[in-house]
């Protein structure tokens, strides 16, 4: 919540910026210790996953939020990054390349995949684009699941285990790191690494948003024909959106593989793509703080329900009436519906979108639905 | 090349033989897992009346495999209820077991999150997870925390191959089961030609791969290998293709939800092959889903049938009365809990670090089989029982493997082959070497057969 | 040759099932331009309700035909109610919202329906009672069951019925007008809320039929069955040209044939390099190929870039 | 006598069986205001779309500033120096007026991803220039006070102006306006007229499709008339008004 208010401040006052940054920096730095000791390491692990999902959501936000291209196969790029890491740093091929080689390579390869998958879809719009990207996502997953024969590349459904943990310099993040008599537990170390990369991605996204490229993306989203007539090469700019978005996914995927130590195709199914899309839309499409909020919420919400659905029932009724696991997913589904009904532009829409929803005529909105 | 293999082979065989021969005596085991977070040794519990011991259980409780997950959980719950009713005393304190059930949605990421949650909750041990895909990444977290884990259903060999001293399973792995099934298909079912379908999950594919190897090794021919998914309902296309290859046996590596409809469609397409499947299809659900088409089909389950085991029938009846029809792995999960608690009793402690070494030494008569672990944490022996549908019910046919004799026989055969290979491979270029090899080889062979004979004798005596 | 004919029959049956479900997608899309992602779950509810009724009546001594009709009626009523409520609760308030908002509520509805169904019917697979005749007919050495013949016929009849409804009736005209331009339709005196509700109700009734057919054909029902089915049917609808009734059936049948022939022959054609493990993606490859050359599907309207 | 800026040679365009343009040839000279009129459905907008690369012509070619225009490449056409507005305004509704104009500068700027992320000196300078130019243009069309408002919230007239500012941001040699006065009242039309004249004065050639015949006749140097996809007349306004074919095309309507 600190990050919310401080990010808001970023927009209003120049002097506030420094103060907010410092406060936010301190908050983010001590967060793992507060969470780790207060709520337990499982919440720290959840937080780490939340950071990965933030990266994914920010990547998808470029494609869906900025450029307005509905992509239902985004998780494929996460998979590409994860498998690249798994193949280059595990006993599977006996390769153990360092992380500073693999992560950029993962970003690059995912970016290339993004362009390759984006190219045939350029003429498609809306729902047709959605189904084709969905198809691409499934194609990637199914290939990962089956490329164990005739040549064993991905080890098929068995997945790849024994993946090297992330090493930085002489340190492995898999074990507690001792520095100057201070011990940093493994989960904390991963947190700082993920946080650093997530912040980097936020930075890149903000810079892109406020650039010639970012404006071109939004222009395409708003009106492709007008954008063309303004001299925007929509083909290249769309491909760039796919590439940039995919490369963020590739980074997150690599980190995921190193963090988990195991990858298998089942982590990259359609539901995951859908979840990331929900983060973007629920948070507030096209608005970076909103997307971050969406990523955090949708990662921790099911976990809150997980921790709460049993005990709360016991507290209220004295016993468990409804199966807590079914209830958990039920509440999650309801949350998606309710949030969208009350905040159709997302929880934290960009200022422009918010204005759009303040008592606007239906005339405007009809245009939206074209 | 092969020359250098001889000594190591010998060693391995000798070790195997010694192990088998010595029965209960334990081979020196590497020190148990470090337990970095374990609390310092507590003083023997003073007159405290009751100690609560938490056991974690993880399986998918939502999503397509939820029915199996709930079944597993019920198995664990049943064990814990029984234990609590009995009122165990360990380390001088009365023990109350509490089950901490978690849902991993069959998702590896969720698997690690709930694993961490269980570690945070300071559970003494973990039963699960159900799927190999979630079990493998989670096992690292348990290992790091020094918490023992026994899975009743994860069959991927990788799980116990990671070198984690905390990882055990009370279920035959894919290799063990696939081997038996392959032999059964070619020998008992007299299948000269075999078609294989798997569902492209870690379980189905692993089992089918091992099955295929075993079929080929025993002289059968795999005429076609087809694939489906664990969400499919329509198999007409692949079954039609298989029909064109006219196999004697059709093996399916996958679950009942696909196996049942598959059998039904097989019949309506006029495919006459015998249907054989592994534990995933060895359920009453299979018969319900396949209907009349299930008659005469085969499946396998690790272990020995419930009603042949002491207490097995009672377990089955009690479970059915309490939770309804056993789906699949509930008895294995039940055994997993019991093995863990048995180890606590022997260690006289509920501290993970204390009873962990005892798990490896288990020799427990479970409701599914006699449970002993090898040095990796895999079920030793691995008896596999085969069943056939008769009058709409699975009926026990026979149990294959599980006998030490069979293992010895195999080891001897392998050693002899190795020796022969070595002799041949050295070739003309090194006649001396060959001579030596031959000499040594025959010596080894003699030794091996002597050991084997001794082992056999020991076994028979037992 | 009999094998080839069998594969064609397999494809037709599978395709008809896809078509039955795809009709529901395409109807809603045709009127509202909305992907009703929860449609697969409505099919699942239909299957579950029908199965429950059949199980209850299986030993009642009633003729099979009556049991099936009663089951269908019950399933249709429940599905129509569910469909109507979904539209009212989750879609109508968002009719003027950004396009992706209803997509997210659809996903939410889908999750809710799945888990509700799990609470009601449990986690286990349900087997369809063996009350239907399993007689198989011989077609040039290949076989087809009576039920399968019925499925193909029903899919065709439904398509024909819907086409007549849309092109020959007052209601159909109102639907077309709504689809063409809701605000003008409203000006012409069409109650678009009513039309959209009716569309959802008809689509859901179709889902009930599809649910019954699917569970009867595969003799299995499960709370998770709607997901994969919905996905495939959606693909079929897009392949044919979403929004077009005949297109949905064409797309469904084509998809069934592609999967069937692909799984049956690609292994031998590629020397084992590709096999039936790629069954689920042949359709996507074809879909991508079709959409590259015909961006609006096979028989979809050509939406030219209007400047 | 000024030189030729745009030459259309025998342009044909069909949609299915319908002919939208048949053998249309016309020449626009550097620095003039050229009007294109005709009854509804005469093919004016089709000609615009062919000219700006949105439609692929079925025959003929377009020569612009000595270069052959590539069909179906609107962004290249924009780069060569043809900017346009749309009959039914196509702004980027959810962007501010300022941003709309900034998008127009896209084609004359270069910053890529690396520049955008690294903010090197060239990029910052370019970005500042874009902003400056956009401000100037908003001033020029007289809507500077609405710079930070969403385009969709501007009044109709202001939206028209904004669209012109966005088009001007591409530094066009030829500005093609598709019915800019449609729906405007008298005062608005008058000030639009001033604006267009100003643009011409700044050296930009203007191609104008317009229904408001009075505006066209008063503003244009030359006028071409399309009817059923064919050019039936091309001349100075005073002569066009007297052309019997034109009068007939307008059904003897009140052309003068």
Short mmCIF file of C-alpha atoms in Angstrom, two decimals, chain D residues 1-6 27-34 200 203-206 221-222:
data_model
loop_
_atom_site.label_atom_id
_atom_site.label_comp_id
_atom_site.label_asym_id
_atom_site.label_seq_id
_atom_site.Cartn_x
_atom_site.Cartn_y
_atom_site.Cartn_z
CA UNK D 1 3.01 29.10 -63.11
CA UNK D 2 3.73 26.74 -60.28
CA UNK D 3 4.98 23.21 -60.76
CA UNK D 4 2.96 20.01 -60.39
CA UNK D 5 2.89 18.46 -56.94
CA UNK D 6 0.55 15.55 -57.46
CA UNK D 27 -3.15 17.35 -61.42
CA UNK D 28 -2.58 19.39 -58.31
CA UNK D 29 -0.11 22.22 -58.49
CA UNK D 30 2.29 23.29 -55.86
CA UNK D 31 0.77 25.84 -53.50
CA UNK D 32 -2.83 25.80 -54.62
CA UNK D 33 -6.03 24.90 -52.86
CA UNK D 34 -7.64 22.23 -54.93
CA UNK D 200 -1.71 27.59 -47.84
CA UNK D 203 3.43 26.96 -48.42
CA UNK D 204 1.38 23.82 -47.97
CA UNK D 205 -0.76 22.64 -50.84
CA UNK D 206 -4.31 21.79 -49.85
CA UNK D 221 -8.08 27.87 -56.86
CA UNK D 222 -9.31 24.99 -58.93
#
